[in-house]
PDB file of C-alpha atoms in Angstrom:
ATOM      1  CA  MET A   1      -3.847  19.220  28.824  1.00 51.00           C
ATOM      2  CA  HIS A   2      -4.713  15.623  27.906  1.00 54.00           C
ATOM      3  CA  GLU A   3      -4.682  14.262  31.475  1.00 57.00           C
ATOM      4  CA  HIS A   4      -6.882  17.088  32.707  1.00 55.00           C
ATOM      5  CA  PHE A   5      -9.679  16.060  30.332  1.00 54.00           C
ATOM      6  CA  LYS A   6      -9.320  12.367  31.014  1.00 55.00           C
ATOM      7  CA  ASP A   7     -10.889  12.269  34.489  1.00 58.00           C
ATOM      8  CA  ASN A   8     -14.617  12.509  34.148  1.00 64.00           C
ATOM      9  CA  ASP A   9     -16.063  13.907  37.384  1.00 72.00           C
ATOM     10  CA  CYS A  10     -17.537  16.963  35.751  1.00 72.00           C
ATOM     11  CA  ASP A  11     -18.154  19.012  38.891  1.00 77.00           C
ATOM     12  CA  LYS A  12     -14.505  19.982  38.984  1.00 82.00           C
ATOM     13  CA  PHE A  13     -14.916  22.047  35.785  1.00 83.00           C
ATOM     14  CA  PRO A  14     -16.211  25.640  35.797  1.00 88.00           C
ATOM     15  CA  VAL A  15     -19.735  26.066  34.474  1.00 89.00           C
ATOM     16  CA  ALA A  16     -20.509  27.485  31.023  1.00 92.00           C
ATOM     17  CA  MET A  17     -17.387  26.007  29.513  1.00 90.00           C
ATOM     18  CA  ALA A  18     -17.531  23.413  26.720  1.00 90.00           C
ATOM     19  CA  TYR A  19     -15.340  20.330  27.015  1.00 86.00           C
ATOM     20  CA  VAL A  20     -14.603  17.859  24.210  1.00 87.00           C
ATOM     21  CA  PRO A  21     -13.135  14.498  25.242  1.00 89.00           C
ATOM     22  CA  TRP A  22      -9.700  13.980  23.723  1.00 93.00           C
ATOM     23  CA  GLN A  23      -9.768  11.706  20.657  1.00 95.00           C
ATOM     24  CA  GLU A  24      -7.373   8.769  20.660  1.00 95.00           C
ATOM     25  CA  PHE A  25      -6.342   7.050  17.452  1.00 96.00           C
ATOM     26  CA  ASN A  26      -7.731   3.543  17.365  1.00 92.00           C
ATOM     27  CA  GLY A  27      -7.732   2.765  13.697  1.00 93.00           C
ATOM     28  CA  MET A  28      -9.839   3.928  10.787  1.00 96.00           C
ATOM     29  CA  TYR A  29     -12.339   2.440   8.348  1.00 96.00           C
ATOM     30  CA  ASP A  30     -10.660  -0.071   6.036  1.00 94.00           C
ATOM     31  CA  ASP A  31     -13.428   0.309   3.468  1.00 95.00           C
ATOM     32  CA  LEU A  32     -12.584   3.719   1.991  1.00 95.00           C
ATOM     33  CA  GLU A  33     -15.822   3.769   0.028  1.00 93.00           C
ATOM     34  CA  LYS A  34     -17.753   3.539   3.314  1.00 95.00           C
ATOM     35  CA  ALA A  35     -15.552   6.231   4.897  1.00 96.00           C
ATOM     36  CA  TYR A  36     -15.977   8.463   1.848  1.00 94.00           C
ATOM     37  CA  CYS A  37     -19.761   8.204   1.999  1.00 93.00           C
ATOM     38  CA  ALA A  38     -19.823   8.537   5.797  1.00 94.00           C
ATOM     39  CA  GLY A  39     -17.699  11.685   5.569  1.00 95.00           C
ATOM     40  CA  THR A  40     -15.137  10.443   8.064  1.00 97.00           C
ATOM     41  CA  ILE A  41     -12.476   7.775   8.369  1.00 97.00           C
ATOM     42  CA  PHE A  42     -12.974   7.561  12.132  1.00 97.00           C
ATOM     43  CA  PRO A  43     -15.738   5.145  13.255  1.00 96.00           C
ATOM     44  CA  GLU A  44     -16.095   7.072  16.501  1.00 94.00           C
ATOM     45  CA  LEU A  45     -16.973  10.222  14.556  1.00 94.00           C
ATOM     46  CA  ASP A  46     -19.430   8.535  12.207  1.00 94.00           C
ATOM     47  CA  LYS A  47     -22.698   9.792  13.707  1.00 91.00           C
ATOM     48  CA  PRO A  48     -25.316   9.870  10.942  1.00 88.00           C
ATOM     49  CA  PHE A  49     -28.324  12.101  11.612  1.00 85.00           C
ATOM     50  CA  THR A  50     -31.304   9.748  11.897  1.00 83.00           C
ATOM     51  CA  GLY A  51     -33.937  12.457  12.277  1.00 84.00           C
ATOM     52  CA  ARG A  52     -34.980  11.213  15.686  1.00 79.00           C
ATOM     53  CA  ARG A  53     -32.376  10.138  18.173  1.00 70.00           C
ATOM     54  CA  CYS A  54     -28.647  10.663  18.499  1.00 65.00           C
ATOM     55  CA  VAL A  55     -26.463   7.811  17.299  1.00 63.00           C
ATOM     56  CA  SER A  56     -24.151   6.942  20.181  1.00 62.00           C
TER      57      SER A  56
ATOM     58  CA  MET B   1     -14.276   5.821 -19.730  1.00 70.00           C
ATOM     59  CA  ARG B   2     -15.335   3.615 -16.804  1.00 89.00           C
ATOM     60  CA  GLU B   3     -11.787   2.838 -15.757  1.00 93.00           C
ATOM     61  CA  ARG B   4     -10.754   6.483 -15.948  1.00 92.00           C
ATOM     62  CA  GLU B   5     -13.656   7.564 -13.750  1.00 91.00           C
ATOM     63  CA  GLN B   6     -12.914   4.835 -11.225  1.00 94.00           C
ATOM     64  CA  LEU B   7      -9.242   5.807 -10.982  1.00 96.00           C
ATOM     65  CA  LEU B   8     -10.168   9.451 -10.553  1.00 94.00           C
ATOM     66  CA  ARG B   9     -12.643   8.509  -7.834  1.00 94.00           C
ATOM     67  CA  ASP B  10      -9.974   6.428  -6.069  1.00 96.00           C
ATOM     68  CA  ILE B  11      -7.613   9.402  -6.157  1.00 97.00           C
ATOM     69  CA  GLY B  12     -10.366  11.525  -4.645  1.00 96.00           C
ATOM     70  CA  MET B  13     -10.962   8.987  -1.889  1.00 96.00           C
ATOM     71  CA  ALA B  14      -7.257   8.756  -1.081  1.00 97.00           C
ATOM     72  CA  ASP B  15      -7.124  12.539  -0.949  1.00 97.00           C
ATOM     73  CA  PHE B  16     -10.084  12.554   1.432  1.00 98.00           C
ATOM     74  CA  VAL B  17      -8.371  10.058   3.743  1.00 98.00           C
ATOM     75  CA  LEU B  18      -5.199  12.159   3.728  1.00 98.00           C
ATOM     76  CA  THR B  19      -7.150  15.272   4.625  1.00 98.00           C
ATOM     77  CA  GLU B  20      -8.825  13.461   7.520  1.00 98.00           C
ATOM     78  CA  LEU B  21      -5.515  12.109   8.779  1.00 98.00           C
ATOM     79  CA  ALA B  22      -3.894  15.527   8.430  1.00 98.00           C
ATOM     80  CA  LEU B  23      -6.659  17.075  10.547  1.00 97.00           C
ATOM     81  CA  PHE B  24      -6.056  14.431  13.207  1.00 97.00           C
ATOM     82  CA  LEU B  25      -2.274  14.820  13.049  1.00 98.00           C
ATOM     83  CA  ASP B  26      -2.620  18.581  13.478  1.00 97.00           C
ATOM     84  CA  THR B  27      -3.740  17.931  17.056  1.00 96.00           C
ATOM     85  CA  HIS B  28      -1.873  14.650  17.559  1.00 97.00           C
ATOM     86  CA  PRO B  29       1.504  15.249  15.880  1.00 97.00           C
ATOM     87  CA  GLN B  30       3.192  12.477  17.852  1.00 96.00           C
ATOM     88  CA  ASP B  31       0.705   9.741  16.982  1.00 97.00           C
ATOM     89  CA  ARG B  32       2.819   7.044  15.324  1.00 97.00           C
ATOM     90  CA  ARG B  33      -0.007   4.957  13.884  1.00 97.00           C
ATOM     91  CA  ALA B  34      -1.770   7.942  12.333  1.00 97.00           C
ATOM     92  CA  LEU B  35       1.555   8.961  10.803  1.00 97.00           C
ATOM     93  CA  GLU B  36       2.044   5.511   9.315  1.00 97.00           C
ATOM     94  CA  TYR B  37      -1.444   5.549   7.839  1.00 97.00           C
ATOM     95  CA  PHE B  38      -0.744   8.984   6.357  1.00 98.00           C
ATOM     96  CA  ASN B  39       2.515   7.902   4.746  1.00 98.00           C
ATOM     97  CA  HIS B  40       0.888   4.748   3.439  1.00 97.00           C
ATOM     98  CA  TYR B  41      -2.027   6.496   1.736  1.00 97.00           C
ATOM     99  CA  ASN B  42       0.193   9.333   0.568  1.00 98.00           C
ATOM    100  CA  ARG B  43       2.380   6.913  -1.373  1.00 98.00           C
ATOM    101  CA  ILE B  44      -0.702   5.285  -2.868  1.00 97.00           C
ATOM    102  CA  LYS B  45      -2.198   8.583  -3.943  1.00 97.00           C
ATOM    103  CA  ILE B  46       1.040   9.815  -5.532  1.00 96.00           C
ATOM    104  CA  GLN B  47       1.364   6.553  -7.420  1.00 96.00           C
ATOM    105  CA  MET B  48      -2.253   6.705  -8.673  1.00 97.00           C
ATOM    106  CA  GLU B  49      -1.856  10.326  -9.727  1.00 96.00           C
ATOM    107  CA  LYS B  50       1.224   9.487 -11.770  1.00 94.00           C
ATOM    108  CA  GLU B  51      -0.537   6.563 -13.374  1.00 95.00           C
ATOM    109  CA  PHE B  52      -3.576   8.685 -14.217  1.00 94.00           C
ATOM    110  CA  SER B  53      -1.453  11.453 -15.675  1.00 92.00           C
ATOM    111  CA  GLN B  54       0.458   9.080 -17.907  1.00 89.00           C
ATOM    112  CA  LYS B  55      -2.593   7.102 -19.041  1.00 91.00           C
ATOM    113  CA  TYR B  56      -5.082   9.933 -19.518  1.00 90.00           C
ATOM    114  CA  PHE B  57      -3.988  13.534 -18.881  1.00 89.00           C
ATOM    115  CA  PRO B  58      -2.052  15.399 -16.218  1.00 90.00           C
ATOM    116  CA  LEU B  59      -4.239  16.240 -13.224  1.00 90.00           C
ATOM    117  CA  ASN B  60      -2.155  19.278 -12.381  1.00 88.00           C
ATOM    118  CA  LEU B  61       0.907  21.073 -13.627  1.00 87.00           C
ATOM    119  CA  ARG B  62       3.168  19.314 -11.147  1.00 86.00           C
ATOM    120  CA  LEU B  63       2.257  15.976 -12.755  1.00 85.00           C
ATOM    121  CA  THR B  64       2.844  17.177 -16.301  1.00 84.00           C
ATOM    122  CA  ASP B  65       5.885  15.256 -17.533  1.00 78.00           C
ATOM    123  CA  CYS B  66       6.686  17.122 -20.726  1.00 71.00           C
ATOM    124  CA  GLY B  67       8.114  14.157 -22.649  1.00 78.00           C
ATOM    125  CA  LYS B  68       7.853  15.087 -26.275  1.00 79.00           C
ATOM    126  CA  GLU B  69       4.814  17.279 -26.347  1.00 83.00           C
ATOM    127  CA  TRP B  70       2.949  19.647 -24.052  1.00 86.00           C
ATOM    128  CA  ARG B  71       0.040  17.618 -22.639  1.00 85.00           C
ATOM    129  CA  TRP B  72      -1.296  20.086 -20.121  1.00 84.00           C
ATOM    130  CA  GLY B  73      -4.119  21.187 -22.430  1.00 81.00           C
ATOM    131  CA  GLU B  74      -5.418  17.672 -23.044  1.00 81.00           C
ATOM    132  CA  ALA B  75      -7.722  17.585 -20.027  1.00 82.00           C
ATOM    133  CA  PRO B  76     -11.395  18.016 -20.938  1.00 82.00           C
ATOM    134  CA  LEU B  77     -12.524  21.489 -19.985  1.00 83.00           C
ATOM    135  CA  PRO B  78     -15.110  21.723 -17.204  1.00 79.00           C
ATOM    136  CA  TRP B  79     -17.673  23.422 -19.445  1.00 83.00           C
ATOM    137  CA  GLU B  80     -17.389  20.692 -22.061  1.00 80.00           C
ATOM    138  CA  GLY B  81     -20.000  18.665 -20.223  1.00 68.00           C
ATOM    139  CA  GLU B  82     -17.806  15.910 -18.796  1.00 62.00           C
ATOM    140  CA  CYS B  83     -15.609  17.236 -16.035  1.00 54.00           C
ATOM    141  CA  ALA B  84     -12.661  14.883 -16.160  1.00 48.00           C
TER     142      ALA B  84
END
């Protein structure tokens, strides 16, 4: 299943299906206080709502 | 009181990290590094819980080491205004 989601030419996938890229482990926040307040230990999942645009 | 609150907060943070890592490991059971992080923080949390339970009061029944007297009731009750 992992390989299938790794290539990114999306036209191969059927429409109306949701696809979530597979998360790889590349470390976590060292500062646990920051992780605790961010609500995640994974920097790649730390996407605070800024009220206007999406945080990449 | 300060030190007790800080230790309790640290236990809570360690628990949060373990929950996050467990969620990741549920879908990535073979990930070595995530496993090492989990074991690392698990040892830390267990150690802090023991320390807290000896110094202040047992956080749960499992941590109650009935030396000479029953200490399970020593924890402040939630409705007594200061929840632990």
